[in-house]
PDB file of C-alpha atoms in Angstrom:
ATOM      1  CA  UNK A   1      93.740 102.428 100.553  1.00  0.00           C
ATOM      2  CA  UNK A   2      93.557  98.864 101.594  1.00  0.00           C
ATOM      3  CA  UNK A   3      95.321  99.045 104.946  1.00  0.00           C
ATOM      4  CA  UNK A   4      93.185 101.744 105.814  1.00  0.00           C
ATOM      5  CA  UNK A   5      89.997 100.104 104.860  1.00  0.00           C
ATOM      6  CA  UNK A   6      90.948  96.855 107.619  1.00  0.00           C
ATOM      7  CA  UNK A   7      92.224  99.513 109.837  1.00  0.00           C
ATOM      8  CA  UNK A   8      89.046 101.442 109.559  1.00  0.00           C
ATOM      9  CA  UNK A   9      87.105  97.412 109.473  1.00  0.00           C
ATOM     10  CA  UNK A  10      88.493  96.581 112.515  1.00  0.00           C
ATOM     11  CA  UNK A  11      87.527  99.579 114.732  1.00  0.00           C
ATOM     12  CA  UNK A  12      84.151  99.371 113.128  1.00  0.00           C
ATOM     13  CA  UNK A  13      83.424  95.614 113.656  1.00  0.00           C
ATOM     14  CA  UNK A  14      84.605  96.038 117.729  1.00  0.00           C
ATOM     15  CA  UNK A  15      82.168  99.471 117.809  1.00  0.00           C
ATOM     16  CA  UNK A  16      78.767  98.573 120.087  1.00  0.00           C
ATOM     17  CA  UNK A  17      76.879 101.514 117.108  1.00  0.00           C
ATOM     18  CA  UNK A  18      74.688  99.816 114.281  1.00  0.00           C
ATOM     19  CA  UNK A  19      76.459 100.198 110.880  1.00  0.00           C
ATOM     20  CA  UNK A  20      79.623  99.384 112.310  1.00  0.00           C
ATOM     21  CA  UNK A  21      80.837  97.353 109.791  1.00  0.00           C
ATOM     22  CA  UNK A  22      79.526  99.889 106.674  1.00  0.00           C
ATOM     23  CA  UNK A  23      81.521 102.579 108.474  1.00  0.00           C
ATOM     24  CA  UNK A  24      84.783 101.833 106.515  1.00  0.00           C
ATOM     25  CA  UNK A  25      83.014 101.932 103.393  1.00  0.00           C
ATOM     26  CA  UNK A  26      81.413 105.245 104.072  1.00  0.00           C
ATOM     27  CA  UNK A  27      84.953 106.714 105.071  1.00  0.00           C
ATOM     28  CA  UNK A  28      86.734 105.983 102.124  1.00  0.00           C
ATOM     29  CA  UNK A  29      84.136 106.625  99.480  1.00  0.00           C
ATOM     30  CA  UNK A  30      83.837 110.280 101.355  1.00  0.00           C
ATOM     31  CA  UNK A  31      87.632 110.686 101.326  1.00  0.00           C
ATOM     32  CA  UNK A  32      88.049 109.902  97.322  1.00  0.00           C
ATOM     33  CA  UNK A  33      84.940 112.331  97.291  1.00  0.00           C
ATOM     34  CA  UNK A  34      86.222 114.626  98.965  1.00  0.00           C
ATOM     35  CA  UNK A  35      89.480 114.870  96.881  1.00  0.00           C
ATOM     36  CA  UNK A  36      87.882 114.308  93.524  1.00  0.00           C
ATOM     37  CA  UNK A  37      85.612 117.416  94.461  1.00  0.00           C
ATOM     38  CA  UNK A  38      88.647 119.421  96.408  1.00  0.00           C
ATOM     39  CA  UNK A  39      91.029 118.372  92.525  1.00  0.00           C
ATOM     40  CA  UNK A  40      87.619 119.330  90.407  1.00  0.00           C
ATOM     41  CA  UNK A  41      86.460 122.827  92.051  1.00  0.00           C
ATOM     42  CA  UNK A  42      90.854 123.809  91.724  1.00  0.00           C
ATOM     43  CA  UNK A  43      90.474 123.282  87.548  1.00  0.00           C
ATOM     44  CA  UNK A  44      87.506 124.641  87.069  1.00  0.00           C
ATOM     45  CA  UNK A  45      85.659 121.871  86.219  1.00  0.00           C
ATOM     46  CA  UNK A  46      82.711 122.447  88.570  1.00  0.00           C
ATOM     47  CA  UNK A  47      81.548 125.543  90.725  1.00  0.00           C
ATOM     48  CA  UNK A  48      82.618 125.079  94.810  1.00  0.00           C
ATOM     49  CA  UNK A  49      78.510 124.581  95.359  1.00  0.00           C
ATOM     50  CA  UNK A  50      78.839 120.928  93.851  1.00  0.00           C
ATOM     51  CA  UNK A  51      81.718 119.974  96.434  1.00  0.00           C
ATOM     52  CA  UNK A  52      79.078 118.187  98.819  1.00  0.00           C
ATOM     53  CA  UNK A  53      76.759 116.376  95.732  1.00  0.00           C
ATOM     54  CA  UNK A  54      80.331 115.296  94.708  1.00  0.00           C
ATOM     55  CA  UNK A  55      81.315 113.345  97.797  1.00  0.00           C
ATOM     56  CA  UNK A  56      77.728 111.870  98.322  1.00  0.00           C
ATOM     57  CA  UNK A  57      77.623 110.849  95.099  1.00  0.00           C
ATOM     58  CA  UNK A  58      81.018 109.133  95.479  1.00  0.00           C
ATOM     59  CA  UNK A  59      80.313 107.440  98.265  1.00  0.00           C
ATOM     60  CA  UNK A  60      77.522 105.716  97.150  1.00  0.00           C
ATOM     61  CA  UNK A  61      79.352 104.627  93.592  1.00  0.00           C
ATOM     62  CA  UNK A  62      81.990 103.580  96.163  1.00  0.00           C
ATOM     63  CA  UNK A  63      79.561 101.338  97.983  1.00  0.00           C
ATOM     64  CA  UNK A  64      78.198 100.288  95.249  1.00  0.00           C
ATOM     65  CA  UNK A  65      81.105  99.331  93.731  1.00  0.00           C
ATOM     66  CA  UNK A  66      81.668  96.679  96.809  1.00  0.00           C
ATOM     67  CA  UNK A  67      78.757  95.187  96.507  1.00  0.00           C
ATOM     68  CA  UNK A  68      78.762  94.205  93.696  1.00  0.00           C
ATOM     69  CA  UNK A  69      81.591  92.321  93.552  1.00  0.00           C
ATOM     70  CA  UNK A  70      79.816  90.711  96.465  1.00  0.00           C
ATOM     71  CA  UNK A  71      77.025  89.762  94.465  1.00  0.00           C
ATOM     72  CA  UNK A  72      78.814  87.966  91.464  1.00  0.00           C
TER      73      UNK A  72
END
């Protein structure tokens, strides 16, 4: 997960788009979204129309979650 966050740093620090350094961040916390709702929805833990609230909701913990180690 680390390699691919500097992979995913790099491209997004060279990239002439605003936010090009939060695009990593975004990435990854939509990927581990993504297959916490895809490994959810398969046990029956939530219904298939929560995939989407799932991955937003991940990647803003994810976010979160950097920034505050930033902070202290």
């Amino acid at each position: 997960m680390l390699l691919v966050y500097f992979i995913l740093r790099f491209g997004g620090t060279g990239a002439t788009v605003p936010g090009g350094i939060f695009m990593p961040l975004f990435v990854l916390g939509t990927v581990i979204g993504a297959l916490t709702g895809t490994i959810l929805i398969h046990m029956g833990i939530i219904p298939a129309s929560c995939y989407v609230n799932v991955i937003i909701i991940s990647m803003a913990a994810y976010d979160i979650n950097y920034f505050s180690r930033l902070l202290c």
